[in-house]
Short mmCIF file of C-alpha atoms in Angstrom, two decimals:
data_model
loop_
_atom_site.label_atom_id
_atom_site.label_comp_id
_atom_site.label_asym_id
_atom_site.label_seq_id
_atom_site.Cartn_x
_atom_site.Cartn_y
_atom_site.Cartn_z
CA UNK A 1 120.12 128.34 98.53
CA UNK A 2 123.44 126.55 99.53
CA UNK A 3 122.58 126.26 103.52
CA UNK A 4 119.62 124.50 102.38
CA UNK A 5 121.12 122.13 100.45
CA UNK A 6 123.63 121.07 103.06
CA UNK A 7 120.71 120.39 105.38
CA UNK A 8 118.31 118.69 103.24
CA UNK A 9 120.49 116.17 101.58
CA UNK A 10 120.22 113.64 104.67
CA UNK A 11 116.56 114.46 105.08
CA UNK A 12 115.78 114.00 101.44
CA UNK A 13 117.76 110.61 101.52
CA UNK A 14 115.68 109.51 104.36
CA UNK A 15 112.44 110.81 102.83
CA UNK A 16 112.95 109.26 99.44
CA UNK A 17 114.48 106.15 100.72
CA UNK A 18 110.91 105.21 101.25
CA UNK A 19 110.39 106.23 105.23
CA UNK A 20 107.33 108.85 104.75
CA UNK A 21 107.31 109.14 100.61
CA UNK A 22 103.37 108.50 100.53
CA UNK A 23 102.29 111.47 101.50
CA UNK A 24 101.48 114.05 98.69
CA UNK A 25 103.08 116.75 100.17
CA UNK A 26 106.47 114.79 99.40
CA UNK A 27 106.05 115.06 95.45
CA UNK A 28 106.13 118.66 95.58
CA UNK A 29 109.24 118.94 98.33
CA UNK A 30 111.71 119.79 94.94
CA UNK A 31 110.27 123.14 94.95
CA UNK A 32 111.72 124.13 97.52
CA UNK A 33 115.58 123.63 96.39
CA UNK A 34 115.18 125.26 92.61
CA UNK A 35 115.85 128.80 92.04
CA UNK A 36 112.50 130.69 93.48
CA UNK A 37 111.42 133.84 92.68
CA UNK A 38 110.89 136.32 95.56
CA UNK A 39 107.53 135.91 97.48
CA UNK A 40 106.62 138.91 99.40
CA UNK A 41 104.49 138.26 102.80
CA UNK A 42 102.22 140.20 104.93
CA UNK A 43 101.55 139.79 108.41
CA UNK A 44 98.74 137.67 108.12
CA UNK A 45 101.03 135.32 105.88
CA UNK A 46 103.65 135.31 108.63
CA UNK A 47 101.28 134.85 111.62
CA UNK A 48 99.93 131.46 109.38
CA UNK A 49 103.03 129.87 109.26
CA UNK A 50 104.16 130.68 112.74
CA UNK A 51 100.69 129.39 114.33
CA UNK A 52 101.02 126.10 112.15
CA UNK A 53 104.90 125.76 112.92
CA UNK A 54 104.07 125.69 116.46
CA UNK A 55 100.83 123.65 116.31
CA UNK A 56 102.96 120.81 114.53
CA UNK A 57 105.99 121.45 116.80
CA UNK A 58 103.62 120.73 119.76
CA UNK A 59 102.13 117.83 118.14
CA UNK A 60 104.82 116.26 116.39
CA UNK A 61 108.37 116.95 118.12
CA UNK A 62 110.18 113.91 119.36
CA UNK A 63 110.93 115.80 122.37
CA UNK A 64 107.52 117.23 124.34
CA UNK A 65 109.01 119.40 126.79
CA UNK A 66 111.55 120.95 124.28
CA UNK A 67 108.51 121.80 121.68
CA UNK A 68 106.93 123.71 124.44
CA UNK A 69 109.96 125.75 125.00
CA UNK A 70 110.23 126.54 121.14
CA UNK A 71 106.54 127.67 121.26
CA UNK A 72 107.53 130.26 124.42
CA UNK A 73 110.44 131.46 122.25
CA UNK A 74 108.58 132.01 119.02
CA UNK A 75 105.96 133.71 120.93
CA UNK A 76 107.81 136.10 122.45
CA UNK A 77 109.93 136.76 119.04
CA UNK A 78 106.09 137.30 117.50
CA UNK A 79 105.30 139.74 120.41
CA UNK A 80 108.47 141.73 119.78
CA UNK A 81 107.33 142.25 116.57
CA UNK A 82 110.28 140.50 114.86
CA UNK A 83 108.65 138.46 112.42
CA UNK A 84 106.53 141.60 111.18
CA UNK A 85 109.56 143.24 109.79
CA UNK A 86 110.14 140.15 107.63
CA UNK A 87 108.59 140.79 104.00
CA UNK A 88 109.97 137.90 102.35
CA UNK A 89 108.82 134.42 102.57
CA UNK A 90 112.48 132.71 102.05
CA UNK A 91 113.69 135.05 104.59
CA UNK A 92 111.02 134.17 106.90
CA UNK A 93 111.80 130.56 106.62
CA UNK A 94 115.39 131.03 107.29
CA UNK A 95 114.48 133.19 110.66
CA UNK A 96 112.11 130.58 111.87
CA UNK A 97 114.66 127.92 111.01
CA UNK A 98 117.43 129.34 113.09
CA UNK A 99 114.75 130.58 116.16
CA UNK A 100 113.36 126.91 116.59
CA UNK A 101 117.47 125.85 116.19
CA UNK A 102 118.48 128.39 118.95
CA UNK A 103 115.61 126.32 121.42
CA UNK A 104 115.96 123.18 119.96
CA UNK A 105 119.26 122.59 117.79
CA UNK A 106 118.27 119.42 115.86
CA UNK A 107 119.88 118.72 112.69
CA UNK A 108 117.05 117.23 111.22
CA UNK A 109 115.01 120.62 111.51
CA UNK A 110 114.26 123.22 108.80
CA UNK A 111 111.44 125.34 107.54
CA UNK A 112 111.37 125.84 103.81
CA UNK A 113 109.13 127.46 101.60
CA UNK A 114 108.07 127.24 97.66
CA UNK A 115 106.57 130.13 95.64
CA UNK A 116 104.17 127.35 94.64
CA UNK A 117 101.08 126.35 97.27
CA UNK A 118 102.09 122.89 99.01
CA UNK A 119 99.28 120.85 99.38
CA UNK A 120 97.55 119.53 102.53
CA UNK A 121 99.22 117.11 104.63
CA UNK A 122 97.88 113.53 104.47
CA UNK A 123 98.76 110.22 106.24
CA UNK A 124 100.64 107.83 104.08
CA UNK A 125 100.14 104.15 104.00
CA UNK A 126 103.09 101.29 104.90
CA UNK A 127 106.47 101.79 103.77
CA UNK A 128 106.63 100.04 100.10
CA UNK A 129 108.41 96.56 100.43
CA UNK A 130 109.55 95.95 96.79
CA UNK A 131 111.10 98.56 94.39
CA UNK A 132 107.87 98.49 92.00
CA UNK A 133 105.79 99.47 94.69
CA UNK A 134 107.85 102.35 95.48
CA UNK A 135 107.37 103.38 91.93
CA UNK A 136 103.93 103.18 91.42
CA UNK A 137 103.59 105.56 94.69
CA UNK A 138 106.25 108.26 93.42
CA UNK A 139 106.44 110.44 90.82
CA UNK A 140 108.96 111.13 88.06
CA UNK A 141 111.05 113.81 90.04
CA UNK A 142 110.88 111.87 93.12
CA UNK A 143 112.06 108.48 91.49
CA UNK A 144 115.10 110.53 89.56
CA UNK A 145 116.52 112.32 92.77
CA UNK A 146 116.02 108.89 94.35
CA UNK A 147 117.94 107.13 91.46
CA UNK A 148 120.87 109.49 91.47
CA UNK A 149 121.24 108.93 95.10
CA UNK A 150 120.38 105.09 94.97
CA UNK A 151 124.04 103.39 94.34
CA UNK A 152 125.38 103.35 97.84
CA UNK A 153 128.64 102.02 96.74
CA UNK A 154 131.16 104.38 95.50
CA UNK A 155 134.51 102.43 95.30
CA UNK A 156 135.45 98.81 95.98
CA UNK A 157 139.14 97.76 96.00
CA UNK A 158 142.11 95.47 97.45
CA UNK A 159 144.86 97.61 98.70
CA UNK A 160 148.40 96.35 99.56
CA UNK A 161 148.46 93.41 102.10
CA UNK A 162 145.26 92.22 101.53
CA UNK A 163 143.18 94.72 103.30
CA UNK A 164 139.81 95.64 101.83
CA UNK A 165 138.52 98.85 100.90
CA UNK A 166 134.82 100.03 100.76
CA UNK A 167 133.65 103.27 100.27
CA UNK A 168 129.88 103.95 100.59
CA UNK A 169 128.06 107.39 100.28
CA UNK A 170 124.34 106.33 101.20
CA UNK A 171 122.06 103.57 102.39
CA UNK A 172 118.86 103.13 100.14
CA UNK A 173 116.16 100.42 101.09
CA UNK A 174 117.27 96.52 100.83
CA UNK A 175 115.48 96.40 97.58
CA UNK A 176 117.37 99.06 95.91
CA UNK A 177 120.94 98.51 97.88
CA UNK A 178 120.74 94.53 98.33
CA UNK A 179 122.51 93.65 95.02
CA UNK A 180 125.13 96.50 95.19
CA UNK A 181 126.27 95.69 98.88
CA UNK A 182 126.05 91.47 98.24
CA UNK A 183 128.21 92.39 94.96
CA UNK A 184 130.80 94.39 97.09
CA UNK A 185 130.89 91.92 99.96
CA UNK A 186 131.49 89.59 97.60
CA UNK A 187 134.45 91.06 96.11
CA UNK A 188 136.16 91.81 99.75
CA UNK A 189 135.48 88.08 101.34
CA UNK A 190 138.60 86.94 101.11
CA UNK A 191 140.53 90.16 102.36
CA UNK A 192 142.03 89.86 106.21
CA UNK A 193 141.01 93.33 107.16
CA UNK A 194 138.62 96.24 105.69
CA UNK A 195 138.69 99.88 105.78
CA UNK A 196 135.21 101.09 105.40
CA UNK A 197 134.94 104.94 104.25
CA UNK A 198 131.81 106.92 105.21
CA UNK A 199 133.50 110.03 105.10
CA UNK A 200 130.94 112.19 103.39
CA UNK A 201 127.89 109.68 103.90
CA UNK A 202 124.61 111.28 103.03
CA UNK A 203 122.41 108.97 105.11
CA UNK A 204 119.61 106.88 104.39
CA UNK A 205 117.37 103.85 105.31
CA UNK A 206 117.60 102.14 108.65
CA UNK A 207 116.82 99.10 106.98
CA UNK A 208 119.78 99.50 104.18
CA UNK A 209 121.74 100.13 107.55
CA UNK A 210 120.80 96.82 109.36
CA UNK A 211 121.46 94.91 105.96
CA UNK A 212 125.15 95.93 105.77
CA UNK A 213 125.88 95.44 109.74
CA UNK A 214 124.51 91.97 108.88
CA UNK A 215 127.39 90.96 106.99
CA UNK A 216 129.51 91.54 110.19
CA UNK A 217 127.71 89.49 112.53
CA UNK A 218 127.35 85.91 112.91
CA UNK A 219 124.30 85.49 114.37
CA UNK A 220 120.86 87.34 114.50
CA UNK A 221 121.52 90.52 116.34
CA UNK A 222 119.30 93.58 117.60
CA UNK A 223 120.84 96.72 116.19
CA UNK A 224 118.81 99.84 116.89
CA UNK A 225 115.62 100.76 118.02
CA UNK A 226 113.64 103.64 116.57
CA UNK A 227 111.12 105.41 118.88
CA UNK A 228 108.12 107.04 117.49
CA UNK A 229 106.10 110.04 119.45
CA UNK A 230 103.01 109.53 117.06
CA UNK A 231 102.45 105.73 118.51
CA UNK A 232 104.74 105.91 121.75
CA UNK A 233 106.38 102.84 120.56
CA UNK A 234 109.65 101.73 119.49
CA UNK A 235 110.61 99.90 116.11
CA UNK A 236 113.58 97.29 116.49
CA UNK A 237 115.91 96.65 113.88
CA UNK A 238 117.58 93.30 113.73
CA UNK A 239 120.26 91.86 111.59
CA UNK A 240 119.15 89.87 108.43
CA UNK A 241 119.72 86.31 108.55
CA UNK A 242 119.74 85.62 104.87
CA UNK A 243 122.41 87.37 102.76
CA UNK A 244 122.80 87.49 99.09
CA UNK A 245 126.41 87.93 99.63
CA UNK A 246 129.21 86.56 101.26
CA UNK A 247 129.29 87.01 105.07
CA UNK A 248 132.40 88.87 106.32
CA UNK A 249 131.85 87.73 109.63
CA UNK A 250 132.48 88.99 113.37
CA UNK A 251 136.27 88.17 113.61
CA UNK A 252 138.37 89.75 110.98
CA UNK A 253 139.44 93.83 111.93
CA UNK A 254 137.22 96.46 110.28
CA UNK A 255 138.29 100.08 110.28
CA UNK A 256 135.49 102.86 109.43
CA UNK A 257 136.53 106.30 108.74
CA UNK A 258 134.49 109.28 109.32
CA UNK A 259 134.30 113.02 109.22
CA UNK A 260 131.83 115.79 110.08
CA UNK A 261 129.81 115.23 106.86
CA UNK A 262 129.26 111.51 107.69
CA UNK A 263 125.43 112.19 108.46
CA UNK A 264 122.15 110.21 109.47
CA UNK A 265 121.95 106.77 108.64
CA UNK A 266 125.62 106.72 107.85
CA UNK A 267 126.02 107.81 111.61
CA UNK A 268 123.37 104.86 112.65
CA UNK A 269 125.95 102.41 111.12
CA UNK A 270 129.01 103.88 112.38
CA UNK A 271 127.49 103.85 116.02
CA UNK A 272 125.98 100.56 115.79
CA UNK A 273 129.22 98.98 114.84
CA UNK A 274 131.30 101.06 117.44
CA UNK A 275 128.47 99.90 120.32
CA UNK A 276 128.86 96.36 119.07
CA UNK A 277 132.60 96.66 119.42
CA UNK A 278 132.67 95.45 116.04
CA UNK A 279 135.03 98.36 114.40
CA UNK A 280 137.06 101.10 115.12
CA UNK A 281 136.18 104.58 114.26
CA UNK A 282 138.62 106.71 112.56
CA UNK A 283 138.64 110.25 111.97
CA UNK A 284 136.81 113.46 113.35
CA UNK A 285 133.33 113.69 115.09
CA UNK A 286 130.33 113.00 112.60
CA UNK A 287 127.30 115.55 111.64
CA UNK A 288 124.80 114.27 114.89
CA UNK A 289 121.52 113.83 113.55
CA UNK A 290 119.84 110.96 115.30
CA UNK A 291 116.27 112.15 115.05
CA UNK A 292 114.60 111.23 111.56
CA UNK A 293 112.29 114.07 110.34
CA UNK A 294 108.91 114.38 108.50
CA UNK A 295 107.31 117.13 106.39
CA UNK A 296 104.66 119.20 107.56
CA UNK A 297 102.87 121.86 106.10
CA UNK A 298 102.67 124.76 108.04
CA UNK A 299 101.23 127.20 105.42
CA UNK A 300 100.24 128.04 101.96
CA UNK A 301 103.69 128.22 100.99
CA UNK A 302 105.43 127.08 104.13
CA UNK A 303 107.01 123.47 105.20
CA UNK A 304 108.77 122.42 107.84
CA UNK A 305 110.65 119.23 108.70
CA UNK A 306 110.27 118.19 112.05
CA UNK A 307 111.93 115.31 113.99
CA UNK A 308 109.31 112.80 115.03
CA UNK A 309 111.73 109.55 116.02
CA UNK A 310 114.53 109.03 117.88
CA UNK A 311 117.02 106.10 117.63
CA UNK A 312 118.07 104.58 120.71
CA UNK A 313 120.68 102.11 120.59
CA UNK A 314 119.77 98.64 122.73
CA UNK A 315 123.66 98.79 124.10
CA UNK A 316 124.20 102.08 125.09
CA UNK A 317 120.35 103.13 125.45
CA UNK A 318 121.54 106.52 123.77
CA UNK A 319 122.22 108.06 120.41
CA UNK A 320 124.45 110.13 118.52
CA UNK A 321 122.05 113.43 118.32
CA UNK A 322 124.19 116.76 118.63
CA UNK A 323 127.58 115.56 119.73
CA UNK A 324 127.83 112.75 116.87
CA UNK A 325 129.94 109.91 116.64
CA UNK A 326 132.99 110.25 118.32
CA UNK A 327 136.01 108.31 116.69
CA UNK A 328 138.02 105.84 118.84
CA UNK A 329 141.21 107.28 116.95
CA UNK A 330 141.16 111.15 116.29
CA UNK A 331 142.69 111.82 112.75
CA UNK A 332 142.23 114.66 110.51
CA UNK A 333 139.78 113.40 107.71
CA UNK A 334 142.16 113.83 104.67
CA UNK A 335 144.78 111.80 106.65
CA UNK A 336 142.21 109.06 108.05
CA UNK A 337 143.10 106.57 105.29
CA UNK A 338 146.77 106.43 106.00
CA UNK A 339 146.30 106.46 109.38
CA UNK A 340 143.88 103.41 108.92
CA UNK A 341 146.00 101.37 106.66
CA UNK A 342 149.13 102.07 108.92
CA UNK A 343 147.28 100.73 112.00
CA UNK A 344 145.36 97.69 110.32
CA UNK A 345 148.59 96.61 108.77
CA UNK A 346 150.01 96.43 112.06
CA UNK A 347 147.40 94.45 113.62
CA UNK A 348 147.34 91.80 110.73
CA UNK A 349 151.20 91.97 111.28
CA UNK A 350 150.69 91.25 115.07
CA UNK A 351 147.82 88.53 114.34
CA UNK A 352 150.23 86.56 111.81
CA UNK A 353 153.16 86.47 114.75
CA UNK A 354 150.72 85.33 117.56
CA UNK A 355 149.73 82.55 115.02
CA UNK A 356 153.28 81.33 114.01
CA UNK A 357 154.24 81.45 117.58
CA UNK A 358 151.29 79.51 118.80
CA UNK A 359 152.35 76.81 115.83
#
């Protein structure tokens, strides 16, 4: 089950943060990530899952041409009898995940199974706008998982030289993260420069990303677009005009630490700040997942996370899918903080020297 947990963390954070949690099927996702009894399957069950996966992939995958290639490959494997030899449900789920990933190596895609039966798919309503609304729509298990991940701020402190340090590990929706981000930014407002640590960041909600970036710009700024295959339209994400905390502004230097475990919405934050030339990124290339997923039932015991949207940065016209965010300064993740402190102190000293020379 370890591999599933590695993949599912950013998926669950995106889902539980309010992106698609109104479907009844989400209330059963936890079943996939607890120890499951062995479930024997026959050829009929296997064919149902394969047919369901192909159907849903063709309908929803964000790259339609690639979905057709996935279908052709799965049908070829089916004709070769590869899946007929699989008699265990978990093994089939892993085999299908691996086979789809061979053709469309998308970070937010996986097939999972549960010994219990998944309910039918249904369309969710609009995303919740308040915490009370969100709590009404989600069961106890969903709420508890989200609350565990909900506090995005792990550490706030001032380093020597009046350098701020902010460690964040998630982007809950603004109605959860707003107060925490505001408190952190108030505490850091008086620093001369800031190191933001997103190593190991789990992902989260695009509105949460937009909220935090808003502290680092001085005017309304278009940050990111998310294109939805089902509608063929893009939703623009802009900075927030009114903030609860003190704005850090666009002038003071910001450095961001990343590693291969910086995932999903964490990558969106870093990629956007880098594209805006608002931060210097230090560390190793990030995870590489820019296509948000939704869960679809593909059989009684099988579920597929299918990426049905993609991020499009308005500056680069692209995103970080596959390649991850490439740091401006390469550094071993465990050495990145030291590199950042040294660089930021030099920049601040140089800035102070220039200011003194002008007087």
